[in-house]
PDB file of C-alpha atoms in Angstrom:
ATOM      1  CA  UNK G   1     -27.727  31.227  33.863  1.00  0.00           C
ATOM      2  CA  UNK G   2     -27.323  29.981  30.306  1.00  0.00           C
ATOM      3  CA  UNK G   3     -31.110  30.232  29.848  1.00  0.00           C
ATOM      4  CA  UNK G   4     -30.917  34.003  30.342  1.00  0.00           C
ATOM      5  CA  UNK G   5     -27.876  34.547  28.154  1.00  0.00           C
ATOM      6  CA  UNK G   6     -29.147  32.500  25.224  1.00  0.00           C
ATOM      7  CA  UNK G   7     -32.105  34.790  24.385  1.00  0.00           C
ATOM      8  CA  UNK G   8     -29.898  37.833  24.892  1.00  0.00           C
ATOM      9  CA  UNK G   9     -27.313  36.421  22.491  1.00  0.00           C
ATOM     10  CA  UNK G  10     -30.000  35.555  19.925  1.00  0.00           C
ATOM     11  CA  UNK G  11     -31.507  39.020  20.229  1.00  0.00           C
ATOM     12  CA  UNK G  12     -28.109  40.649  19.823  1.00  0.00           C
ATOM     13  CA  UNK G  13     -27.386  38.468  16.802  1.00  0.00           C
ATOM     14  CA  UNK G  14     -30.733  39.412  15.199  1.00  0.00           C
ATOM     15  CA  UNK G  15     -30.093  43.104  15.859  1.00  0.00           C
ATOM     16  CA  UNK G  16     -26.639  42.818  14.314  1.00  0.00           C
ATOM     17  CA  UNK G  17     -28.035  41.041  11.260  1.00  0.00           C
ATOM     18  CA  UNK G  18     -30.778  43.651  10.916  1.00  0.00           C
ATOM     19  CA  UNK G  19     -28.230  46.441  11.312  1.00  0.00           C
ATOM     20  CA  UNK G  20     -25.987  44.893   8.671  1.00  0.00           C
ATOM     21  CA  UNK G  21     -28.930  44.490   6.311  1.00  0.00           C
ATOM     22  CA  UNK G  22     -29.888  48.141   6.764  1.00  0.00           C
ATOM     23  CA  UNK G  23     -26.297  49.238   6.099  1.00  0.00           C
ATOM     24  CA  UNK G  24     -26.100  47.124   2.935  1.00  0.00           C
ATOM     25  CA  UNK G  25     -29.470  48.442   1.751  1.00  0.00           C
ATOM     26  CA  UNK G  26     -28.450  52.021   2.488  1.00  0.00           C
ATOM     27  CA  UNK G  27     -25.142  51.669   0.668  1.00  0.00           C
ATOM     28  CA  UNK G  28     -26.862  49.983  -2.282  1.00  0.00           C
ATOM     29  CA  UNK G  29     -29.311  52.883  -2.505  1.00  0.00           C
ATOM     30  CA  UNK G  30     -26.431  55.348  -2.409  1.00  0.00           C
ATOM     31  CA  UNK G  31     -24.727  53.592  -5.315  1.00  0.00           C
ATOM     32  CA  UNK G  32     -27.958  53.235  -7.280  1.00  0.00           C
ATOM     33  CA  UNK G  33     -28.943  56.875  -6.806  1.00  0.00           C
ATOM     34  CA  UNK G  34     -25.386  58.080  -7.349  1.00  0.00           C
ATOM     35  CA  UNK G  35     -25.233  56.310 -10.707  1.00  0.00           C
ATOM     36  CA  UNK G  36     -28.742  57.480 -11.582  1.00  0.00           C
ATOM     37  CA  UNK G  37     -28.004  61.152 -10.902  1.00  0.00           C
ATOM     38  CA  UNK G  38     -24.556  61.116 -12.505  1.00  0.00           C
ATOM     39  CA  UNK G  39     -25.238  58.973 -15.569  1.00  0.00           C
ATOM     40  CA  UNK G  40     -28.960  58.834 -16.312  1.00  0.00           C
ATOM     41  CA  UNK G  41     -30.006  62.312 -15.219  1.00  0.00           C
ATOM     42  CA  UNK G  42     -27.025  64.671 -15.230  1.00  0.00           C
ATOM     43  CA  UNK G  43     -24.934  63.371 -18.131  1.00  0.00           C
ATOM     44  CA  UNK G  44     -27.647  63.858 -20.794  1.00  0.00           C
ATOM     45  CA  UNK G  45     -27.834  67.499 -19.785  1.00  0.00           C
ATOM     46  CA  UNK G  46     -24.066  67.926 -19.954  1.00  0.00           C
ATOM     47  CA  UNK G  47     -23.862  66.354 -23.409  1.00  0.00           C
ATOM     48  CA  UNK G  48     -26.846  68.432 -24.560  1.00  0.00           C
ATOM     49  CA  UNK G  49     -29.064  65.486 -25.428  1.00  0.00           C
ATOM     50  CA  UNK G  50     -31.889  66.761 -27.675  1.00  0.00           C
ATOM     51  CA  UNK G  51     -34.617  65.950 -25.124  1.00  0.00           C
ATOM     52  CA  UNK G  52     -32.782  67.908 -22.425  1.00  0.00           C
ATOM     53  CA  UNK G  53     -32.217  70.844 -24.781  1.00  0.00           C
ATOM     54  CA  UNK G  54     -35.893  70.848 -25.712  1.00  0.00           C
ATOM     55  CA  UNK G  55     -37.052  70.726 -22.089  1.00  0.00           C
ATOM     56  CA  UNK G  56     -34.802  73.572 -20.959  1.00  0.00           C
ATOM     57  CA  UNK G  57     -35.679  75.670 -23.997  1.00  0.00           C
ATOM     58  CA  UNK G  58     -39.361  75.142 -23.173  1.00  0.00           C
ATOM     59  CA  UNK G  59     -38.648  76.420 -19.654  1.00  0.00           C
ATOM     60  CA  UNK G  60     -36.800  79.422 -21.045  1.00  0.00           C
ATOM     61  CA  UNK G  61     -33.638  78.460 -19.179  1.00  0.00           C
ATOM     62  CA  UNK G  62     -31.656  77.439 -22.253  1.00  0.00           C
ATOM     63  CA  UNK G  63     -28.166  75.985 -22.210  1.00  0.00           C
ATOM     64  CA  UNK G  64     -26.915  77.761 -19.044  1.00  0.00           C
ATOM     65  CA  UNK G  65     -29.748  76.288 -16.967  1.00  0.00           C
ATOM     66  CA  UNK G  66     -29.338  72.864 -18.529  1.00  0.00           C
ATOM     67  CA  UNK G  67     -25.587  72.735 -17.899  1.00  0.00           C
ATOM     68  CA  UNK G  68     -25.967  74.053 -14.351  1.00  0.00           C
ATOM     69  CA  UNK G  69     -28.591  71.481 -13.380  1.00  0.00           C
ATOM     70  CA  UNK G  70     -26.624  68.737 -15.154  1.00  0.00           C
ATOM     71  CA  UNK G  71     -23.438  69.653 -13.283  1.00  0.00           C
ATOM     72  CA  UNK G  72     -25.280  69.729  -9.951  1.00  0.00           C
ATOM     73  CA  UNK G  73     -26.758  66.294 -10.619  1.00  0.00           C
ATOM     74  CA  UNK G  74     -23.447  64.758 -11.694  1.00  0.00           C
ATOM     75  CA  UNK G  75     -21.563  66.254  -8.749  1.00  0.00           C
ATOM     76  CA  UNK G  76     -24.330  65.235  -6.337  1.00  0.00           C
ATOM     77  CA  UNK G  77     -24.330  61.706  -7.725  1.00  0.00           C
ATOM     78  CA  UNK G  78     -20.571  61.415  -7.285  1.00  0.00           C
ATOM     79  CA  UNK G  79     -20.729  62.922  -3.786  1.00  0.00           C
ATOM     80  CA  UNK G  80     -23.354  60.343  -2.761  1.00  0.00           C
ATOM     81  CA  UNK G  81     -20.674  57.704  -3.267  1.00  0.00           C
ATOM     82  CA  UNK G  82     -18.169  59.441  -0.975  1.00  0.00           C
ATOM     83  CA  UNK G  83     -18.857  58.604   2.678  1.00  0.00           C
ATOM     84  CA  UNK G  84     -17.820  62.007   4.053  1.00  0.00           C
ATOM     85  CA  UNK G  85     -20.058  63.874   1.580  1.00  0.00           C
ATOM     86  CA  UNK G  86     -22.994  61.468   1.350  1.00  0.00           C
ATOM     87  CA  UNK G  87     -25.319  63.216   3.807  1.00  0.00           C
ATOM     88  CA  UNK G  88     -24.636  66.693   2.441  1.00  0.00           C
ATOM     89  CA  UNK G  89     -25.064  65.420  -1.130  1.00  0.00           C
ATOM     90  CA  UNK G  90     -28.352  63.707  -0.297  1.00  0.00           C
ATOM     91  CA  UNK G  91     -29.624  66.889   1.354  1.00  0.00           C
ATOM     92  CA  UNK G  92     -28.606  69.006  -1.643  1.00  0.00           C
ATOM     93  CA  UNK G  93     -30.246  66.556  -4.039  1.00  0.00           C
ATOM     94  CA  UNK G  94     -33.454  66.697  -1.966  1.00  0.00           C
ATOM     95  CA  UNK G  95     -33.449  70.459  -2.529  1.00  0.00           C
ATOM     96  CA  UNK G  96     -32.848  69.961  -6.225  1.00  0.00           C
ATOM     97  CA  UNK G  97     -35.687  67.422  -6.419  1.00  0.00           C
ATOM     98  CA  UNK G  98     -38.078  69.782  -4.607  1.00  0.00           C
ATOM     99  CA  UNK G  99     -37.232  72.383  -7.242  1.00  0.00           C
ATOM    100  CA  UNK G 100     -37.691  69.810 -10.000  1.00  0.00           C
ATOM    101  CA  UNK G 101     -41.106  68.896  -8.626  1.00  0.00           C
ATOM    102  CA  UNK G 102     -42.235  72.531  -8.467  1.00  0.00           C
ATOM    103  CA  UNK G 103     -41.006  73.205 -12.018  1.00  0.00           C
ATOM    104  CA  UNK G 104     -42.569  69.996 -13.309  1.00  0.00           C
ATOM    105  CA  UNK G 105     -45.951  70.812 -11.825  1.00  0.00           C
ATOM    106  CA  UNK G 106     -45.998  74.536 -12.643  1.00  0.00           C
ATOM    107  CA  UNK G 107     -44.200  74.795 -15.978  1.00  0.00           C
ATOM    108  CA  UNK G 108     -44.259  71.335 -17.528  1.00  0.00           C
ATOM    109  CA  UNK G 109     -47.911  70.441 -16.989  1.00  0.00           C
ATOM    110  CA  UNK G 110     -47.180  67.803 -14.355  1.00  0.00           C
ATOM    111  CA  UNK G 111     -45.661  65.282 -16.763  1.00  0.00           C
ATOM    112  CA  UNK G 112     -43.395  62.938 -14.763  1.00  0.00           C
ATOM    113  CA  UNK G 113     -44.242  64.848 -11.560  1.00  0.00           C
ATOM    114  CA  UNK G 114     -44.045  61.640  -9.498  1.00  0.00           C
ATOM    115  CA  UNK G 115     -40.345  61.115 -10.159  1.00  0.00           C
ATOM    116  CA  UNK G 116     -38.909  63.788  -7.815  1.00  0.00           C
ATOM    117  CA  UNK G 117     -40.982  62.728  -4.760  1.00  0.00           C
ATOM    118  CA  UNK G 118     -40.062  59.094  -5.396  1.00  0.00           C
ATOM    119  CA  UNK G 119     -36.381  60.073  -5.391  1.00  0.00           C
ATOM    120  CA  UNK G 120     -36.771  62.317  -2.340  1.00  0.00           C
ATOM    121  CA  UNK G 121     -37.757  59.462  -0.019  1.00  0.00           C
ATOM    122  CA  UNK G 122     -34.523  57.438  -0.240  1.00  0.00           C
ATOM    123  CA  UNK G 123     -32.461  60.644  -0.346  1.00  0.00           C
ATOM    124  CA  UNK G 124     -33.979  61.758   2.954  1.00  0.00           C
ATOM    125  CA  UNK G 125     -33.169  58.351   4.442  1.00  0.00           C
ATOM    126  CA  UNK G 126     -29.560  58.619   3.247  1.00  0.00           C
ATOM    127  CA  UNK G 127     -29.215  62.167   4.592  1.00  0.00           C
ATOM    128  CA  UNK G 128     -30.587  61.130   7.978  1.00  0.00           C
ATOM    129  CA  UNK G 129     -28.703  57.827   8.251  1.00  0.00           C
ATOM    130  CA  UNK G 130     -25.380  59.421   7.266  1.00  0.00           C
ATOM    131  CA  UNK G 131     -25.814  62.581   9.358  1.00  0.00           C
ATOM    132  CA  UNK G 132     -22.763  61.717  11.477  1.00  0.00           C
ATOM    133  CA  UNK G 133     -20.681  62.158   8.320  1.00  0.00           C
ATOM    134  CA  UNK G 134     -21.813  65.792   8.167  1.00  0.00           C
ATOM    135  CA  UNK G 135     -20.551  66.263  11.726  1.00  0.00           C
ATOM    136  CA  UNK G 136     -17.197  64.772  10.707  1.00  0.00           C
ATOM    137  CA  UNK G 137     -17.072  66.998   7.624  1.00  0.00           C
ATOM    138  CA  UNK G 138     -17.744  70.132   9.674  1.00  0.00           C
ATOM    139  CA  UNK G 139     -15.068  69.117  12.181  1.00  0.00           C
ATOM    140  CA  UNK G 140     -12.549  68.661   9.352  1.00  0.00           C
ATOM    141  CA  UNK G 141     -13.446  71.989   7.801  1.00  0.00           C
ATOM    142  CA  UNK G 142     -13.014  73.777  11.111  1.00  0.00           C
ATOM    143  CA  UNK G 143      -9.576  72.293  11.299  1.00  0.00           C
TER     144      UNK G 143
END
């Protein structure tokens, strides 16, 4: 009897360890991407860093476009850190990155075109892995 329970216990322990590792990795990615979007990507737009101003002027979007995208990135980065909003934020940031990819390829000559798809992959994982949070959010909003 103990011969049959020992492998089951080992298997359960391995699954728990793997599950914990995935949760830690997922949370680490959320923090990393949240900080990236809020600080490294969105903040320069909100403080009108010269490179951001130049890029948005080149696009013809000017300051309104720059501040809008910057605000979306900062808010999305912050929302990635909040469990209840993490899936929705990741989904919204995927949309923003698809737009960034299209603009980069069509209007910016493809310079840095690999960055949005690289960011999309972990964002999709976060959105999928935290999808239950979206269900909880909808339930709360419905009251």
